[in-house]
Amino acid sequence: MTELEAGRAETLAPVRSGAALHRYGDVLIALTAFAVLASLPLFTGSKALLDFVIRCSAYGLFATSLNLLVGYTGLTSFGHGMFFGLGAYSFGLIMQKLAVPVPLAFVATLAITAVVAAIIGAICVRLKEIYFAFVTLAFQMLIHSTILSWASFTGGDQGLRGGIPRPAFFGIDLSNHVPLYVTSCALLILGLLAMRQIAQSPFGYTLRMIRDNAARASFLGIDVWRAKLTVFVLAALFAAMGGMVMALFVSGAYPEFAYWTISGEAIFINMLGGVSTFLGPMVGTVLLLLLNDTVTRFTEYHGIVLGVVILFFALGLRKGLLDFVAEWFVHRRDAGEGR
Amino acid sequence: MDIDALAGCLASSACLVTQTTSGLIIGMLLFLVAVGLTLIFGVLKVVNFSHGAFYMFGAYFAMTTYQLTGSFALAMLAGAAGTAVLGLIFERVFMSRVYGADVLMQLLICYAFVLIFDDVVRIIWGPEFKSMGMPSAFQVMPLFIAGGVVPPYYLLLIGVALVAAVVLGIGLSRSRIGKVIRAAAQNPGMVSALGINTGLIYGGVFALGGMLAGLAGALAAPVRSLTPGMGFSVLIESFIVTVIGGMGSILGALIGALLLGLIRSFGSLGFPLFTEGLMYLFMVIVLVSKPTGLFGKEAA
């Protein structure tokens, strides 16, 4: 069984009954996760560990948002990275040129992303499967080319250098390491919680229905185009959030943030962690970053090592890690019940 | 942006000829890569993301053979044959395991091999730029056509690609094996029930696709510099070609490749920094107005 089939096989829990309970449960888990992450600096002075968590926040938001498209809606975007790059560049440029407070720049970036995503999405979601994948890729490369060629505005291939000003707001000084870390964690947890809400909402189940059978959804009176466009824009917003965390972290933005390989990495992260569980992409993010960091320490040929690991997942497990574990548990439970 | 340069070139016959030939060789190389891609997609329904690596291997095989033997013909042969074998092994050992599986899974295997192949080239041939150099037989005076400079090698390159296009087109539409391949693309179950080994056909088509990409790489080796990862931009461009032309259409690949070559060649005059952007823009325009590409059939 493939990833997506595994996703289809999941039993659809009644949406309404117990929804409120689920919601409180999710909030509780989120608060606990945030408390654990935020208290980390109290126990360790390791800057490398905190940096690792910040990078996980940026890529985790990005990868999980892609899964809203790939895993939940069945839209394989090859160009999702454009919104990661757009977020980083918009935020960085607004901070550099306008000197506004950070929260305002944050909201403005989301607004810009929403407008751009709505325009691009309106064109893309009409197309199916491989054509959707390639037209998103083309838009991504179009944005990448624009960043490179509009050097007077974006800095071209040098990227946004000179650092992004990070004036303190509400007493939070992002130019300090620990506040930056805590803010990144907060954004990650908030983003994940919001995406979880979307995935578990009736709209989220509409998306699953579109993935499984778009024709049936359409017969049931669902405006498939509008639902796809909505999730495209929503996913873009969370990807841009990831881009902003990244821009804050490196204090700049670089054309690679909008290059197509970043979309490839996000797809890989999803496959690594699993697409039929909500936290799969998060697990994939941690795995990939860990893998990258360790492998680059031991060999300069990390492509070979990474490639072999991918082959192991693709040919061996045939699904992401969390999907594999989840299915194994279901299998065991069923066996235990004598089924 | 430099519209004046573009207008100036269009007004001068010398510049027109030079730019058109350079557009044609870009287009012909792209066609060879893209036609393999489109063939593999048409028959196996696999989007071969590692296709650029075959182009890269073709170039490196040709360079090494040329350095060892000094024979240009042998170099071309090594580029084409070597990648054909590579394609066959790749398909039989790895891709054949994931037919019918999720498209993402096939993509992931190809992605893994892009990473692996690039590193393998880095290990064998080193990370730095290499060059094969123009074979001595072609180190002659360039031709002058209407004032434009045309190196003889360009004519050979265009000729070889054209021959490949014609042979492929006729072979697929007329020969028995071409008919079997087209039948396998339509209905593999039926072909298999008729006692034909579809595994062999799939392997053969993949080998053929790999061979064409390798040939393109070998032909490009004298005029381009070789580096690990060189297949990447070619891959992306040939994807644009196949998508513009319509996935699975050979005529579409030819026309798409020539259009893209000319856009690149003339675009580099008018929009030197945005040449790549022009290609993507063109692809977006085509896909928006005709979602299945210029010569594509209705999307499956």
mmCIF file of C-alpha atoms in Angstrom, chain B residues 115-273:
data_model
loop_
_atom_site.group_PDB
_atom_site.id
_atom_site.type_symbol
_atom_site.label_atom_id
_atom_site.label_comp_id
_atom_site.label_asym_id
_atom_site.label_seq_id
_atom_site.Cartn_x
_atom_site.Cartn_y
_atom_site.Cartn_z
ATOM 1 C CA LEU B 115 22.088 12.918 -5.562
ATOM 2 C CA ILE B 116 24.004 9.643 -5.878
ATOM 3 C CA PHE B 117 24.998 10.098 -9.539
ATOM 4 C CA ASP B 118 26.268 13.646 -8.979
ATOM 5 C CA ASP B 119 28.486 12.426 -6.179
ATOM 6 C CA VAL B 120 29.676 9.442 -8.207
ATOM 7 C CA VAL B 121 30.783 11.808 -10.980
ATOM 8 C CA ARG B 122 32.445 14.012 -8.381
ATOM 9 C CA ILE B 123 34.370 11.003 -7.062
ATOM 10 C CA ILE B 124 35.412 9.619 -10.471
ATOM 11 C CA TRP B 125 36.104 12.797 -12.422
ATOM 12 C CA GLY B 126 36.552 15.391 -9.663
ATOM 13 C CA PRO B 127 34.449 18.398 -8.708
ATOM 14 C CA GLU B 128 36.065 20.952 -11.031
ATOM 15 C CA PHE B 129 34.972 22.058 -14.477
ATOM 16 C CA LYS B 130 36.303 19.860 -17.297
ATOM 17 C CA SER B 131 36.330 20.352 -21.006
ATOM 18 C CA MET B 132 36.614 17.868 -23.833
ATOM 19 C CA GLY B 133 37.755 20.361 -26.422
ATOM 20 C CA MET B 134 36.735 20.542 -30.070
ATOM 21 C CA PRO B 135 37.815 17.416 -32.000
ATOM 22 C CA SER B 136 40.609 18.192 -34.475
ATOM 23 C CA ALA B 137 38.441 17.236 -37.461
ATOM 24 C CA PHE B 138 36.205 20.204 -36.699
ATOM 25 C CA GLN B 139 38.937 22.709 -35.981
ATOM 26 C CA VAL B 140 38.479 24.282 -39.393
ATOM 27 C CA MET B 141 37.342 27.635 -40.682
ATOM 28 C CA PRO B 142 33.731 28.410 -39.760
ATOM 29 C CA LEU B 143 31.183 28.820 -42.520
ATOM 30 C CA PHE B 144 29.804 32.242 -43.286
ATOM 31 C CA ILE B 145 26.121 32.228 -44.145
ATOM 32 C CA ALA B 146 24.632 35.655 -44.969
ATOM 33 C CA GLY B 147 27.394 37.212 -42.904
ATOM 34 C CA GLY B 148 26.674 35.016 -39.862
ATOM 35 C CA VAL B 149 29.327 32.730 -38.377
ATOM 36 C CA VAL B 150 28.383 29.022 -38.267
ATOM 37 C CA PRO B 151 30.943 26.520 -36.919
ATOM 38 C CA PRO B 152 30.829 23.250 -38.895
ATOM 39 C CA TYR B 153 30.384 21.306 -35.677
ATOM 40 C CA TYR B 154 27.025 23.014 -35.157
ATOM 41 C CA LEU B 155 25.856 21.627 -38.487
ATOM 42 C CA LEU B 156 26.940 18.121 -37.507
ATOM 43 C CA LEU B 157 25.118 18.446 -34.190
ATOM 44 C CA ILE B 158 21.914 19.646 -35.815
ATOM 45 C CA GLY B 159 22.219 16.922 -38.468
ATOM 46 C CA VAL B 160 22.690 14.093 -35.965
ATOM 47 C CA ALA B 161 19.744 15.264 -33.880
ATOM 48 C CA LEU B 162 17.551 15.556 -36.963
ATOM 49 C CA VAL B 163 18.483 12.054 -38.084
ATOM 50 C CA ALA B 164 17.662 10.761 -34.604
ATOM 51 C CA ALA B 165 14.297 12.512 -34.728
ATOM 52 C CA VAL B 166 13.406 11.068 -38.120
ATOM 53 C CA VAL B 167 14.579 7.536 -37.257
ATOM 54 C CA LEU B 168 12.661 7.641 -34.008
ATOM 55 C CA GLY B 169 9.514 9.019 -35.598
ATOM 56 C CA ILE B 170 9.489 6.492 -38.450
ATOM 57 C CA GLY B 171 10.632 3.642 -36.214
ATOM 58 C CA LEU B 172 7.778 4.182 -33.779
ATOM 59 C CA SER B 173 5.086 4.601 -36.390
ATOM 60 C CA ARG B 174 6.186 2.004 -38.983
ATOM 61 C CA SER B 175 8.319 -0.783 -37.506
ATOM 62 C CA ARG B 176 6.932 -3.804 -35.718
ATOM 63 C CA ILE B 177 8.768 -3.039 -32.535
ATOM 64 C CA GLY B 178 7.497 0.534 -32.684
ATOM 65 C CA LYS B 179 3.965 -0.762 -32.887
ATOM 66 C CA VAL B 180 4.519 -3.059 -29.927
ATOM 67 C CA ILE B 181 5.892 -0.156 -27.927
ATOM 68 C CA ARG B 182 2.887 1.987 -28.756
ATOM 69 C CA ALA B 183 0.582 -0.882 -27.901
ATOM 70 C CA ALA B 184 2.356 -1.345 -24.570
ATOM 71 C CA ALA B 185 1.830 2.328 -23.855
ATOM 72 C CA GLN B 186 -1.893 1.959 -24.521
ATOM 73 C CA ASN B 187 -2.612 -1.333 -22.848
ATOM 74 C CA PRO B 188 0.286 -3.175 -21.211
ATOM 75 C CA GLY B 189 -1.965 -5.935 -19.874
ATOM 76 C CA MET B 190 -3.177 -6.857 -23.350
ATOM 77 C CA VAL B 191 0.330 -6.790 -24.818
ATOM 78 C CA SER B 192 1.541 -9.012 -22.022
ATOM 79 C CA ALA B 193 -1.362 -11.416 -22.574
ATOM 80 C CA LEU B 194 -0.293 -11.728 -26.208
ATOM 81 C CA GLY B 195 2.941 -13.273 -25.006
ATOM 82 C CA ILE B 196 5.163 -10.251 -25.329
ATOM 83 C CA ASN B 197 7.577 -9.592 -22.499
ATOM 84 C CA THR B 198 6.527 -6.129 -21.300
ATOM 85 C CA GLY B 199 9.395 -5.991 -18.828
ATOM 86 C CA LEU B 200 11.757 -6.191 -21.777
ATOM 87 C CA ILE B 201 9.872 -3.408 -23.550
ATOM 88 C CA TYR B 202 9.954 -1.162 -20.483
ATOM 89 C CA GLY B 203 13.651 -1.804 -20.018
ATOM 90 C CA GLY B 204 14.249 -1.198 -23.710
ATOM 91 C CA VAL B 205 12.352 2.083 -23.750
ATOM 92 C CA PHE B 206 14.236 3.282 -20.682
ATOM 93 C CA ALA B 207 17.524 2.276 -22.295
ATOM 94 C CA LEU B 208 16.529 4.106 -25.485
ATOM 95 C CA GLY B 209 15.618 7.217 -23.512
ATOM 96 C CA GLY B 210 18.877 7.033 -21.599
ATOM 97 C CA MET B 211 20.785 6.551 -24.850
ATOM 98 C CA LEU B 212 19.257 9.657 -26.422
ATOM 99 C CA ALA B 213 20.082 11.745 -23.357
ATOM 100 C CA GLY B 214 23.605 10.292 -23.349
ATOM 101 C CA LEU B 215 24.006 11.093 -27.034
ATOM 102 C CA ALA B 216 22.930 14.662 -26.334
ATOM 103 C CA GLY B 217 25.501 14.873 -23.562
ATOM 104 C CA ALA B 218 28.218 13.448 -25.813
ATOM 105 C CA LEU B 219 27.340 15.904 -28.597
ATOM 106 C CA ALA B 220 27.352 18.767 -26.115
ATOM 107 C CA ALA B 221 30.696 17.786 -24.574
ATOM 108 C CA PRO B 222 32.865 19.615 -27.177
ATOM 109 C CA VAL B 223 30.912 22.870 -26.819
ATOM 110 C CA ARG B 224 29.983 22.948 -23.139
ATOM 111 C CA SER B 225 31.960 22.655 -19.936
ATOM 112 C CA LEU B 226 31.459 19.515 -17.883
ATOM 113 C CA THR B 227 30.698 19.617 -14.185
ATOM 114 C CA PRO B 228 28.891 17.399 -11.660
ATOM 115 C CA GLY B 229 25.300 18.583 -11.564
ATOM 116 C CA MET B 230 25.393 19.760 -15.178
ATOM 117 C CA GLY B 231 22.359 17.608 -15.886
ATOM 118 C CA PHE B 232 20.192 19.702 -13.646
ATOM 119 C CA SER B 233 19.470 22.744 -15.762
ATOM 120 C CA VAL B 234 19.135 20.518 -18.822
ATOM 121 C CA LEU B 235 16.633 18.389 -16.942
ATOM 122 C CA ILE B 236 14.504 21.358 -15.947
ATOM 123 C CA GLU B 237 14.601 22.755 -19.474
ATOM 124 C CA SER B 238 13.671 19.453 -21.046
ATOM 125 C CA PHE B 239 10.797 19.195 -18.594
ATOM 126 C CA ILE B 240 9.598 22.554 -19.847
ATOM 127 C CA VAL B 241 9.935 21.232 -23.395
ATOM 128 C CA THR B 242 7.892 18.100 -22.729
ATOM 129 C CA VAL B 243 5.240 20.023 -20.853
ATOM 130 C CA ILE B 244 4.976 22.718 -23.538
ATOM 131 C CA GLY B 245 4.869 20.109 -26.293
ATOM 132 C CA GLY B 246 2.497 17.825 -24.431
ATOM 133 C CA MET B 247 3.692 14.884 -22.336
ATOM 134 C CA GLY B 248 4.204 11.837 -24.547
ATOM 135 C CA SER B 249 4.236 13.649 -27.890
ATOM 136 C CA ILE B 250 7.424 13.347 -29.977
ATOM 137 C CA LEU B 251 6.438 16.062 -32.438
ATOM 138 C CA GLY B 252 5.559 18.243 -29.461
ATOM 139 C CA ALA B 253 9.015 17.660 -28.011
ATOM 140 C CA LEU B 254 10.653 18.725 -31.280
ATOM 141 C CA ILE B 255 8.624 21.902 -31.634
ATOM 142 C CA GLY B 256 8.816 22.721 -27.938
ATOM 143 C CA ALA B 257 12.594 22.263 -27.965
ATOM 144 C CA LEU B 258 13.104 24.479 -31.021
ATOM 145 C CA LEU B 259 10.859 27.198 -29.584
ATOM 146 C CA LEU B 260 12.710 27.098 -26.291
ATOM 147 C CA GLY B 261 16.093 27.166 -28.021
ATOM 148 C CA LEU B 262 15.126 30.262 -29.987
ATOM 149 C CA ILE B 263 13.666 31.930 -26.889
ATOM 150 C CA ARG B 264 16.935 31.312 -25.067
ATOM 151 C CA SER B 265 19.105 32.491 -27.907
ATOM 152 C CA PHE B 266 17.190 35.672 -28.758
ATOM 153 C CA GLY B 267 16.079 36.260 -25.180
ATOM 154 C CA SER B 268 19.694 36.464 -24.061
ATOM 155 C CA LEU B 269 20.036 39.560 -26.234
ATOM 156 C CA GLY B 270 16.903 41.375 -25.159
ATOM 157 C CA PHE B 271 16.670 40.201 -21.548
ATOM 158 C CA PRO B 272 20.150 39.072 -20.538
ATOM 159 C CA LEU B 273 19.292 38.559 -16.862
#
